[in-house]
CSV table of C-alpha atoms in Angstrom, one decimal:
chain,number,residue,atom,x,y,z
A,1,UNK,CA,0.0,0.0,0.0
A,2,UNK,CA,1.2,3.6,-0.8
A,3,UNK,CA,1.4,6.7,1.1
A,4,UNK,CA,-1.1,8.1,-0.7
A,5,UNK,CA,-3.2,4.6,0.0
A,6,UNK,CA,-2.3,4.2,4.2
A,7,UNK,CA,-3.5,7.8,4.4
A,8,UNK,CA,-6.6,7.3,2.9
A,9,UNK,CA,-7.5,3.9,5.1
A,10,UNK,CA,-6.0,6.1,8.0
A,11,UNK,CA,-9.2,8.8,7.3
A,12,UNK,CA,-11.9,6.0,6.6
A,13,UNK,CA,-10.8,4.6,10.9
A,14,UNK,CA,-10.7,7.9,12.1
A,15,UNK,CA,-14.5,8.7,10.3
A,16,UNK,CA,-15.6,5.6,11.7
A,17,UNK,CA,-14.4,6.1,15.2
A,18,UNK,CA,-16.1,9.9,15.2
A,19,UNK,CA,-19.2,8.0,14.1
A,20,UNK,CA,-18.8,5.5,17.3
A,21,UNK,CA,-18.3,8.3,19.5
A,22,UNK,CA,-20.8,10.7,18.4
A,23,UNK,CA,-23.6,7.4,18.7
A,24,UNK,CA,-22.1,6.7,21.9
A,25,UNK,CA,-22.6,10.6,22.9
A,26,UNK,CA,-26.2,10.3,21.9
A,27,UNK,CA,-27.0,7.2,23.4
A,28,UNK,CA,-25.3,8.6,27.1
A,29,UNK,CA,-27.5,12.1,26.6
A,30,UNK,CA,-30.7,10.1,26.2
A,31,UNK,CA,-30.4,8.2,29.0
A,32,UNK,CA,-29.9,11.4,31.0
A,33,UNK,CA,-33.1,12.2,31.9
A,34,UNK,CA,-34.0,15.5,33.9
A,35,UNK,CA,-35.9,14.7,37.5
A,36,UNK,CA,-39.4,14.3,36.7
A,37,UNK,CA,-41.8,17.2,38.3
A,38,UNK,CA,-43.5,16.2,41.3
A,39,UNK,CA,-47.1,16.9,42.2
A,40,UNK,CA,-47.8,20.5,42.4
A,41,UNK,CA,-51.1,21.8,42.1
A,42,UNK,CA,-53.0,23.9,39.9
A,43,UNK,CA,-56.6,25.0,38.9
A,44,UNK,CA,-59.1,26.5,36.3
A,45,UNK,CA,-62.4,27.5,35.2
A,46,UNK,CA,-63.1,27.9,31.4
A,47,UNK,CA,-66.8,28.8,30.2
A,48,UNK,CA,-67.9,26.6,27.0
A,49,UNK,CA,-69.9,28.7,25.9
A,50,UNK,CA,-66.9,31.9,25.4
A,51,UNK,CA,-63.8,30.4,26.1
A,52,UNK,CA,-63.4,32.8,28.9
A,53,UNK,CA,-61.4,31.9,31.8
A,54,UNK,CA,-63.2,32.6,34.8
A,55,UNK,CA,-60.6,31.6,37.6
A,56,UNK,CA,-56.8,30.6,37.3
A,57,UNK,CA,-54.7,29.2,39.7
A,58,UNK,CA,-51.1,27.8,37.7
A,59,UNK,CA,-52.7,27.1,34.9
A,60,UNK,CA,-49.3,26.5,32.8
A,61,UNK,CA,-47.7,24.5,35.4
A,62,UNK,CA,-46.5,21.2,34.3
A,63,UNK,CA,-47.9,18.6,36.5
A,64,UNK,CA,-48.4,14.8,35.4
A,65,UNK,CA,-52.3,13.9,34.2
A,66,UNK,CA,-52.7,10.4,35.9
A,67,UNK,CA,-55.5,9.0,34.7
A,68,UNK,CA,-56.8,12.3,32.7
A,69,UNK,CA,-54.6,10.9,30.1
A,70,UNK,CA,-57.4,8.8,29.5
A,71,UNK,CA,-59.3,11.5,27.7
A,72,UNK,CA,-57.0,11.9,24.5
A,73,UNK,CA,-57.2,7.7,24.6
A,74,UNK,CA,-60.9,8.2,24.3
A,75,UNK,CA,-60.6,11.2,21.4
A,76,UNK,CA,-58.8,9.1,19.4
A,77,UNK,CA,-61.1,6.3,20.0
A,78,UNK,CA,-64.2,8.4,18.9
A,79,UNK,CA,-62.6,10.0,15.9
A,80,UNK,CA,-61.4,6.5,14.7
A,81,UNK,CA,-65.1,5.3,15.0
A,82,UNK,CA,-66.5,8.1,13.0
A,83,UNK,CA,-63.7,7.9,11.0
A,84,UNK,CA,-64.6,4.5,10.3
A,85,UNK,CA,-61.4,2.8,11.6
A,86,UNK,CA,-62.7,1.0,14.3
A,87,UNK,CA,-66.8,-0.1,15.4
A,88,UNK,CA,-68.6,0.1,18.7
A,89,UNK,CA,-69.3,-4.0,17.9
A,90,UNK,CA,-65.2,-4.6,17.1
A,91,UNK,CA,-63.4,-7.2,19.1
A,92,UNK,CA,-59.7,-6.1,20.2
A,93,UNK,CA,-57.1,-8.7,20.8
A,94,UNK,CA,-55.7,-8.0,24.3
A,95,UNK,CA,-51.7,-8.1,24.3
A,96,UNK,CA,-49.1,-9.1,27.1
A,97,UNK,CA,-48.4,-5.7,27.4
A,98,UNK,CA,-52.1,-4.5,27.8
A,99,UNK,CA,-52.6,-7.7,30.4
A,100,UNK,CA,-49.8,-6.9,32.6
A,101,UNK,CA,-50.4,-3.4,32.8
A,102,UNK,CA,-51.0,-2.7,36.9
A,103,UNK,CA,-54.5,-1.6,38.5
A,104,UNK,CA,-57.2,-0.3,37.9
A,105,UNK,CA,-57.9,-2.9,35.1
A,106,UNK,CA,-60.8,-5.5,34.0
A,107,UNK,CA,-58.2,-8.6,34.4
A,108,UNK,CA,-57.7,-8.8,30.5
A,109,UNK,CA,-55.7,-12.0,29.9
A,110,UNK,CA,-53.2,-12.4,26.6
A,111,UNK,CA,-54.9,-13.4,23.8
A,112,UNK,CA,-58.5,-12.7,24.8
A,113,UNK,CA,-60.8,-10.0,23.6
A,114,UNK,CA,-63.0,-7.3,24.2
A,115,UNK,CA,-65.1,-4.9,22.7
A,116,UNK,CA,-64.1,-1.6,21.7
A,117,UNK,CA,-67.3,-0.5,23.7
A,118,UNK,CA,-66.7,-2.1,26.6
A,119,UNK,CA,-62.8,-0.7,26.4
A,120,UNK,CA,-64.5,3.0,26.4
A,121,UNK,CA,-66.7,2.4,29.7
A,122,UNK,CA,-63.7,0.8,31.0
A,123,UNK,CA,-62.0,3.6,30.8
A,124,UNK,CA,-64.8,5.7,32.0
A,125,UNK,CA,-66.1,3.9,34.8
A,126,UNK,CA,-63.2,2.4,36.3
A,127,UNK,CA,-60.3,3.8,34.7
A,128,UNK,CA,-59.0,0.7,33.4
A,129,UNK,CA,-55.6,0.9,32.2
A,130,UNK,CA,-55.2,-2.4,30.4
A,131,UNK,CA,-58.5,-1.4,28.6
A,132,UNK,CA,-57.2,1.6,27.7
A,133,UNK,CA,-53.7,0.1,26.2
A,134,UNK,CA,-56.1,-2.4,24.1
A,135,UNK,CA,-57.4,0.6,22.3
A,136,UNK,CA,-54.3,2.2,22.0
A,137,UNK,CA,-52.3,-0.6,20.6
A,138,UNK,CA,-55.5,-1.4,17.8
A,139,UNK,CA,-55.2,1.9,16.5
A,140,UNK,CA,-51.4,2.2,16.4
A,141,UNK,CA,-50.2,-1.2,14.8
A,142,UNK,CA,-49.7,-2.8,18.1
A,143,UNK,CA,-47.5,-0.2,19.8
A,144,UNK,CA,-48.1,1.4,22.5
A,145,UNK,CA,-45.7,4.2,22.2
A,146,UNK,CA,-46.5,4.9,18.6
A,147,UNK,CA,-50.1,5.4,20.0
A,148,UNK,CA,-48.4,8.1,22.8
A,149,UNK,CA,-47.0,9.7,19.4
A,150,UNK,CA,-50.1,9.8,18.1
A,151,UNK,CA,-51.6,11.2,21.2
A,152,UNK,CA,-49.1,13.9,21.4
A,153,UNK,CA,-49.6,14.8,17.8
A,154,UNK,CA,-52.8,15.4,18.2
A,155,UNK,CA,-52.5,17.4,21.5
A,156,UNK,CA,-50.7,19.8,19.2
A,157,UNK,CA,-53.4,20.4,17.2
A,158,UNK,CA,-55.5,20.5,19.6
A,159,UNK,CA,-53.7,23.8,20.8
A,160,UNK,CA,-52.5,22.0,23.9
A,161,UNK,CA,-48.8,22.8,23.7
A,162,UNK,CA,-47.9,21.9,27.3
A,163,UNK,CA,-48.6,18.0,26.7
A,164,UNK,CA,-46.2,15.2,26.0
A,165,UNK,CA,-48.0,11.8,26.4
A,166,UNK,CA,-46.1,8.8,27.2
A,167,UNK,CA,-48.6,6.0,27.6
A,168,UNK,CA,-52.8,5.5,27.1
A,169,UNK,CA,-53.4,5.0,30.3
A,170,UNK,CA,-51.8,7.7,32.7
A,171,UNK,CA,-49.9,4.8,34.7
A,172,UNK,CA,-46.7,6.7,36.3
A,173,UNK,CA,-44.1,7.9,33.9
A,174,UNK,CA,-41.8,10.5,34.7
A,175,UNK,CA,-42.0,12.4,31.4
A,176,UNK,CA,-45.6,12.2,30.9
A,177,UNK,CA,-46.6,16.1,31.4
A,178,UNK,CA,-49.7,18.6,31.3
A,179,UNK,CA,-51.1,21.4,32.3
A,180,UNK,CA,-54.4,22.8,33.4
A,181,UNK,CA,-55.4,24.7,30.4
A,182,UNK,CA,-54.1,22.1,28.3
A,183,UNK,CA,-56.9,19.6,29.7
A,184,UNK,CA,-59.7,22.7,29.7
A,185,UNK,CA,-58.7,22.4,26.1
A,186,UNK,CA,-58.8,18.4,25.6
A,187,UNK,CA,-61.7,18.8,27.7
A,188,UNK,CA,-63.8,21.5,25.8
A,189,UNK,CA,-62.5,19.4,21.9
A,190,UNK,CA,-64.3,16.2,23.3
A,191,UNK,CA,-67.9,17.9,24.1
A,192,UNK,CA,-67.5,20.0,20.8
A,193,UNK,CA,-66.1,17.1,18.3
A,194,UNK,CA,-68.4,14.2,19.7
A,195,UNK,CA,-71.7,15.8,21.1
A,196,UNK,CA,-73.0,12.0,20.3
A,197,UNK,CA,-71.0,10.5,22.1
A,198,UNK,CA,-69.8,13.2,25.3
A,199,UNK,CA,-72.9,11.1,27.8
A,200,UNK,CA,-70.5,7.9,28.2
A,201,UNK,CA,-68.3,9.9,30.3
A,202,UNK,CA,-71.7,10.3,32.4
A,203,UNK,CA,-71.9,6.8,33.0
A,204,UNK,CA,-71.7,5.4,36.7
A,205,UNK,CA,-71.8,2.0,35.8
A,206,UNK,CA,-71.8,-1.0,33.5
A,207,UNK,CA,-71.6,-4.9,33.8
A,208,UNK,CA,-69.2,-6.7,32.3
A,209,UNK,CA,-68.4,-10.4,31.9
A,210,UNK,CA,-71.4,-11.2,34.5
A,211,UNK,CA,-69.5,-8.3,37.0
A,212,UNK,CA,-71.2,-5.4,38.1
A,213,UNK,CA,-68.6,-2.6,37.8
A,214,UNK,CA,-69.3,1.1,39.6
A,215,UNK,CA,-67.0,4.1,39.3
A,216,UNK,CA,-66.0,6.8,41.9
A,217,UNK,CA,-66.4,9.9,40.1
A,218,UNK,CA,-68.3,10.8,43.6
A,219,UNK,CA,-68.4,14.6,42.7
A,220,UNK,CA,-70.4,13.9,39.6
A,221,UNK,CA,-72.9,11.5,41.0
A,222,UNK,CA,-74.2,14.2,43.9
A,223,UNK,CA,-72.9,17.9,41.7
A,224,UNK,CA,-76.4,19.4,40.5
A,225,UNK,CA,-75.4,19.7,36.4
A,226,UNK,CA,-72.3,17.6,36.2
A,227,UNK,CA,-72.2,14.9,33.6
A,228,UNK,CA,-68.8,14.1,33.1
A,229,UNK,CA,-65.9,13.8,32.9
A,230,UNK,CA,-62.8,12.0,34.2
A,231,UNK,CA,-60.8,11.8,37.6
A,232,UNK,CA,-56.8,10.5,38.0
A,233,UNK,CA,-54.6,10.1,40.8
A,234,UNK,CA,-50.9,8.9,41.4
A,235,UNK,CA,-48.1,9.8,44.4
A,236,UNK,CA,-46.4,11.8,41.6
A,237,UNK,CA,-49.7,14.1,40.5
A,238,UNK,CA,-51.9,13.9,43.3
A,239,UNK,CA,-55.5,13.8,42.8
A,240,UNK,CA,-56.3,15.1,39.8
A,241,UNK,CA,-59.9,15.9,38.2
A,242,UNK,CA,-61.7,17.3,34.9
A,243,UNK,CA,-65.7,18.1,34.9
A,244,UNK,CA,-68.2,19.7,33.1
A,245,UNK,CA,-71.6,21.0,34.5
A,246,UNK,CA,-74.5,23.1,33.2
A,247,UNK,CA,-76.6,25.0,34.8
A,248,UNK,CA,-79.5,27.3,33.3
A,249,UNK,CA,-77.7,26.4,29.9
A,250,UNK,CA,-74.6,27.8,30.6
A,251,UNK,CA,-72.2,25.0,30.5
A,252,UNK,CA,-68.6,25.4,32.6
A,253,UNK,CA,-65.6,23.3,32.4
A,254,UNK,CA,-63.5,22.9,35.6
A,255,UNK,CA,-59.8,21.3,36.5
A,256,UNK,CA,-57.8,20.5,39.6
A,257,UNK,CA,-54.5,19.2,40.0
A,258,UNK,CA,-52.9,18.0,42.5
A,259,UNK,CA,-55.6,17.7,45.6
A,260,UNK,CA,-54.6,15.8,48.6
A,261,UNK,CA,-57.1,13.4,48.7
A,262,UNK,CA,-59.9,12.6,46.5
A,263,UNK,CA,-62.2,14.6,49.3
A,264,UNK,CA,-60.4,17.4,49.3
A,265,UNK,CA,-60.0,17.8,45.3
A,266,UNK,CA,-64.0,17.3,45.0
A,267,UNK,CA,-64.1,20.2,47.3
A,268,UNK,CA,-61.9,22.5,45.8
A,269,UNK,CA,-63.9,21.8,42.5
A,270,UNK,CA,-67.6,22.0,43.7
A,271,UNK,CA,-66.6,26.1,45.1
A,272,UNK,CA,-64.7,26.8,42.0
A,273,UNK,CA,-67.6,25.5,39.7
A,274,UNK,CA,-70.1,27.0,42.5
A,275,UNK,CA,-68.4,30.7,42.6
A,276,UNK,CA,-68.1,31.0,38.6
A,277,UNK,CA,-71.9,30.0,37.8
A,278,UNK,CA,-72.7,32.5,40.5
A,279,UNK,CA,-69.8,34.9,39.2
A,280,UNK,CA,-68.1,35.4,42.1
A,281,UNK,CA,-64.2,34.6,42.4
A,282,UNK,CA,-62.6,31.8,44.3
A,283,UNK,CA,-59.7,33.0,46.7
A,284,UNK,CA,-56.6,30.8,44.7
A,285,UNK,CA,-55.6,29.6,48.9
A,286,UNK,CA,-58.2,27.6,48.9
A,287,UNK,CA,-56.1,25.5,45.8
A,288,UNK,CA,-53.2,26.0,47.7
A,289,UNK,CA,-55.2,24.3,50.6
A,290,UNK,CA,-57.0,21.7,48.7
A,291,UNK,CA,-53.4,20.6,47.7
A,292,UNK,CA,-51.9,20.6,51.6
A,293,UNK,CA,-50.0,23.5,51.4
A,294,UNK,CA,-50.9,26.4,53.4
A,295,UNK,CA,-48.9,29.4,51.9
A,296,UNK,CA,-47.7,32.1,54.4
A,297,UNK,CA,-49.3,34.6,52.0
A,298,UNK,CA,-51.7,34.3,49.1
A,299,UNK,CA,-53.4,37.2,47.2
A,300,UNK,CA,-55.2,37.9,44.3
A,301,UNK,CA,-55.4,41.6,42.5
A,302,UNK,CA,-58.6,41.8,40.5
A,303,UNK,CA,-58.7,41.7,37.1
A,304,UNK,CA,-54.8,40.7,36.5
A,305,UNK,CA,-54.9,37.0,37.7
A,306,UNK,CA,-51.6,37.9,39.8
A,307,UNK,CA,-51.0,35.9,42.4
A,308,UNK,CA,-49.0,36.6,45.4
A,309,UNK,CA,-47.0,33.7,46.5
A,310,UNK,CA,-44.7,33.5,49.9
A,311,UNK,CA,-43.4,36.9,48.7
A,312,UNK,CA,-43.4,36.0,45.2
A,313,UNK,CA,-45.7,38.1,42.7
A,314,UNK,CA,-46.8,35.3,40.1
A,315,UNK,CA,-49.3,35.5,36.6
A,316,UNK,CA,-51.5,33.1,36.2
A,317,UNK,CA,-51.2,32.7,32.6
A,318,UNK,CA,-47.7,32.5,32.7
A,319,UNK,CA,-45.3,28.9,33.2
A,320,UNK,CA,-44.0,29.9,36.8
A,321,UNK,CA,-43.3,26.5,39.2
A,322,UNK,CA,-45.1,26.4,42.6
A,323,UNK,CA,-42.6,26.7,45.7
A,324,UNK,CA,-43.0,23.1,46.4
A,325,UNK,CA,-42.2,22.1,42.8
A,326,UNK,CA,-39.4,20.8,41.4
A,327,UNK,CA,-37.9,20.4,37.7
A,328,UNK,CA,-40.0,22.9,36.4
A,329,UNK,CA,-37.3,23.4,33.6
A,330,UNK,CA,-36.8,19.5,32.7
A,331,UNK,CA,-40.4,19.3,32.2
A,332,UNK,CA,-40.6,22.2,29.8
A,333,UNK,CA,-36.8,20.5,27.9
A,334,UNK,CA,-39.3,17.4,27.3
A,335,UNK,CA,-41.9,19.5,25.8
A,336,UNK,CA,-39.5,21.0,23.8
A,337,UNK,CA,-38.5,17.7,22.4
A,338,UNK,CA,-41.6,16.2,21.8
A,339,UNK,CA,-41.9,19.3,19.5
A,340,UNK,CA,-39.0,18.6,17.9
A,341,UNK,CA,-39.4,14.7,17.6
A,342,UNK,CA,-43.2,15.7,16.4
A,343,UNK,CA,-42.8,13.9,13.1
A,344,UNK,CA,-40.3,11.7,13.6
A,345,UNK,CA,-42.8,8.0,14.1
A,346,UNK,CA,-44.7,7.4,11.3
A,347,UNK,CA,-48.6,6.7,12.8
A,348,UNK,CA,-49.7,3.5,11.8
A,349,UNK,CA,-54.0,2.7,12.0
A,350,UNK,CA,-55.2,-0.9,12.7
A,351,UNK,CA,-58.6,-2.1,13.3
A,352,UNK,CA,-59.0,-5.1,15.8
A,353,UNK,CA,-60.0,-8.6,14.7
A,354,UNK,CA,-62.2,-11.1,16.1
A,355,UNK,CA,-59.9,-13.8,18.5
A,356,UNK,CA,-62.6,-15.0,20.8
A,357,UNK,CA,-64.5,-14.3,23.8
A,358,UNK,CA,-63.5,-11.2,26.6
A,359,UNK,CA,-61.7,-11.7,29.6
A,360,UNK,CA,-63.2,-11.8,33.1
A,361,UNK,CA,-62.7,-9.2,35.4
A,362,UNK,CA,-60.0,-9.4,38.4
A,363,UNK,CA,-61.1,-8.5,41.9
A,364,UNK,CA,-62.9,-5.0,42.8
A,365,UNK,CA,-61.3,-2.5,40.3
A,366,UNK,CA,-62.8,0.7,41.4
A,367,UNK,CA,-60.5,0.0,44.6
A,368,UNK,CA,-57.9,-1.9,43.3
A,369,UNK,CA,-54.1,-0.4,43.8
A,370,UNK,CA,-51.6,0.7,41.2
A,371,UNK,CA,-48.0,-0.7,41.6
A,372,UNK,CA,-46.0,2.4,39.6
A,373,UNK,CA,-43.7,1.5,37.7
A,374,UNK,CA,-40.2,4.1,38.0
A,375,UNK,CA,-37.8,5.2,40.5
A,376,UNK,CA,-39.6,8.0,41.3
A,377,UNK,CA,-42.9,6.2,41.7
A,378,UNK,CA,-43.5,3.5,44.3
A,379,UNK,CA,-47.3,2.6,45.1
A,380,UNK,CA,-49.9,4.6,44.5
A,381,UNK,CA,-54.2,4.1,44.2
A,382,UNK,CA,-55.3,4.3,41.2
A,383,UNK,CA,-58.9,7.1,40.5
């Protein structure tokens, strides 16, 4: 071999070994993932019939949905029915990774099926996660994480630019984020784009496989008006909750994130909806309360949305992190990302096929417990 030759062969190892390094720099960067935001709280009140926001308590603060992520499961769902792509009647072939998914769940078993129907008031009633995955893998080609894809894309058309989705169900991952306007949003598309099919979410309970199954969406069952829609909880969100009510035909939508306990969260939401039908405002310690954290000082100056917070002067429409929180930044990076990585999986459509009969439900769902999965996520009850 020449000079000319050993020089050349000397260039092609050393553009080979850049090439190993620069994989190898990617792979270590992607595996260095920020501290996932714990549960901070959050609150608003958005008339359906204006769009107005009528109260605001962090409204742009990342927090995780829980089971609320159940609601862009269920908007793909619908539009894929009136789309065509998948039938009320349609049986869905349940996967290992839909089975094993952890409580609340119907007790699908691998290679059963179940009805796309009874995968909706799954969802609804219960908040049945592998129900929810069964859906989500039909309509993505068998993945689940193209079907988070999917779910983020549409998010972003949506106009909820705050949202990266991770999963169809909600169970505990660290870079699964939203905010409360973000699910006023989702919440507002799903009465608007499917008026036919908005009264599941009113359901309280169904039977299934010779099981009568009843749902805890308590605040719904006794709220004068309130006919939907969906409630979530983990240790790393708190207890989490979207409704809708109307009253005298003026129809309000209402979220709260991060409650300390189902009681207090159904609290917080019945003054907040009960203060904007009757136009009055809702003092934003009361969220602060509702979450377990009494501030030193909270005020509100009319007509800004400022709030006043330990000392700190805060907006509510603007992406400020609660004193309590923490990796307010590395939630907003992943945002960021999923903007960036918007296109990246190609979305792929399946309809289910018949495989036989559905699986049987395990043990009492509506209590049942979620084992999370994640360093940052031990045990938590599912909503």
């Amino acid at each position: 071999m020449g000079f000319e030759g050993a020089i050349g062969a000397a260039r092609r190892v050393l553009g080979r070994l850049g090439a190993v390094i620069a994989t190898i720099g990617a792979v270590v960067a992607g595996l260095a993932v920020p501290h996932p935001a714990q549960a901070g709280y959050a609150s608003l009140v958005v008339d359906g019939g204006t769009g107005a926001v009528l109260n605001a308590v962090n409204p742009d603060e990342p927090n995780h949905p829980a089971s609320l992520t159940k609601m862009m499961t269920l908007y793909l769902t619908f539009e894929a029915i009136h789309q065509g792509r998948l039938h009320w009647e349609d049986e869905l072939p349940v996967s290992r990774n839909a089975a094993n998914k952890e409580p609340t769940k119907l007790g699908l078993e691998v290679g059963q099926t179940i009805s796309v129907k009874d995968c909706v008031l799954g969802m609804i009633v219960i908040s049945a996660n592998d129900g929810a995955t069964v859906v989500g893998e039909a309509l993505a080609g068998g993945s689940e994480s193209v079907f988070a894809r999917m779910m983020t894309d549409k998010a972003r058309q949506l106009g909820m630019t705050n949202t990266v989705f991770r999963n169809a169900s909600g169970l505990p991952d660290r870079e699964q984020v939203t905010t409360a306007r973000d699910m006023s949003r989702l919440a507002m598309a799903l009465h608007h784009d499917f008026p036919q099919d908005y009264h599941y979410f009113a359901t309280r309970e169904f039977d299934f496989e010779g099981r009568h199954l009843t749902g805890h969406n308590r605040l719904m069952y006794r709220y004068p008006g309130m006919d939907g829609m969906k409630t979530g909880f983990t240790n790393a969100s708190g207890s989490n909750l979207v409704s809708s009510a109307v009253h005298d035909g003026r129809r309000l939508f209402g979220v709260v994130f991060g409650g300390s306990s189902a009681k207090a969260r159904d609290k917080l939401m019945e003054t907040l909806l009960d203060n904007a039908f009757a136009n009055r405002d809702t003092d934003p310690k009361l969220v602060a309360l509702a979450a377990g954290r009494p501030l030193a000082r909270v005020a509100r100056a009319r007509g800004t949305g400022r709030v006043a917070h330990a000392g700190r002067a805060r907006v509510a429409h603007a992406s400020v992190a609660p004193v309590q929180r923490r990796g307010h930044a590395a939630a907003h990076r992943r945002v960021a990302s999923a903007h960036a990585g918007k296109h990246a999986g190609k979305h792929v459509a399946a309809k289910g096929h018949t495989h036989g009969k559905a699986a049987k439900v395990a043990g009492h769902a509506g209590k049942a417990k979620v084992a999370a999965k994640g360093h940052h996520h031990r045990k938590v009850a599912a909503d």
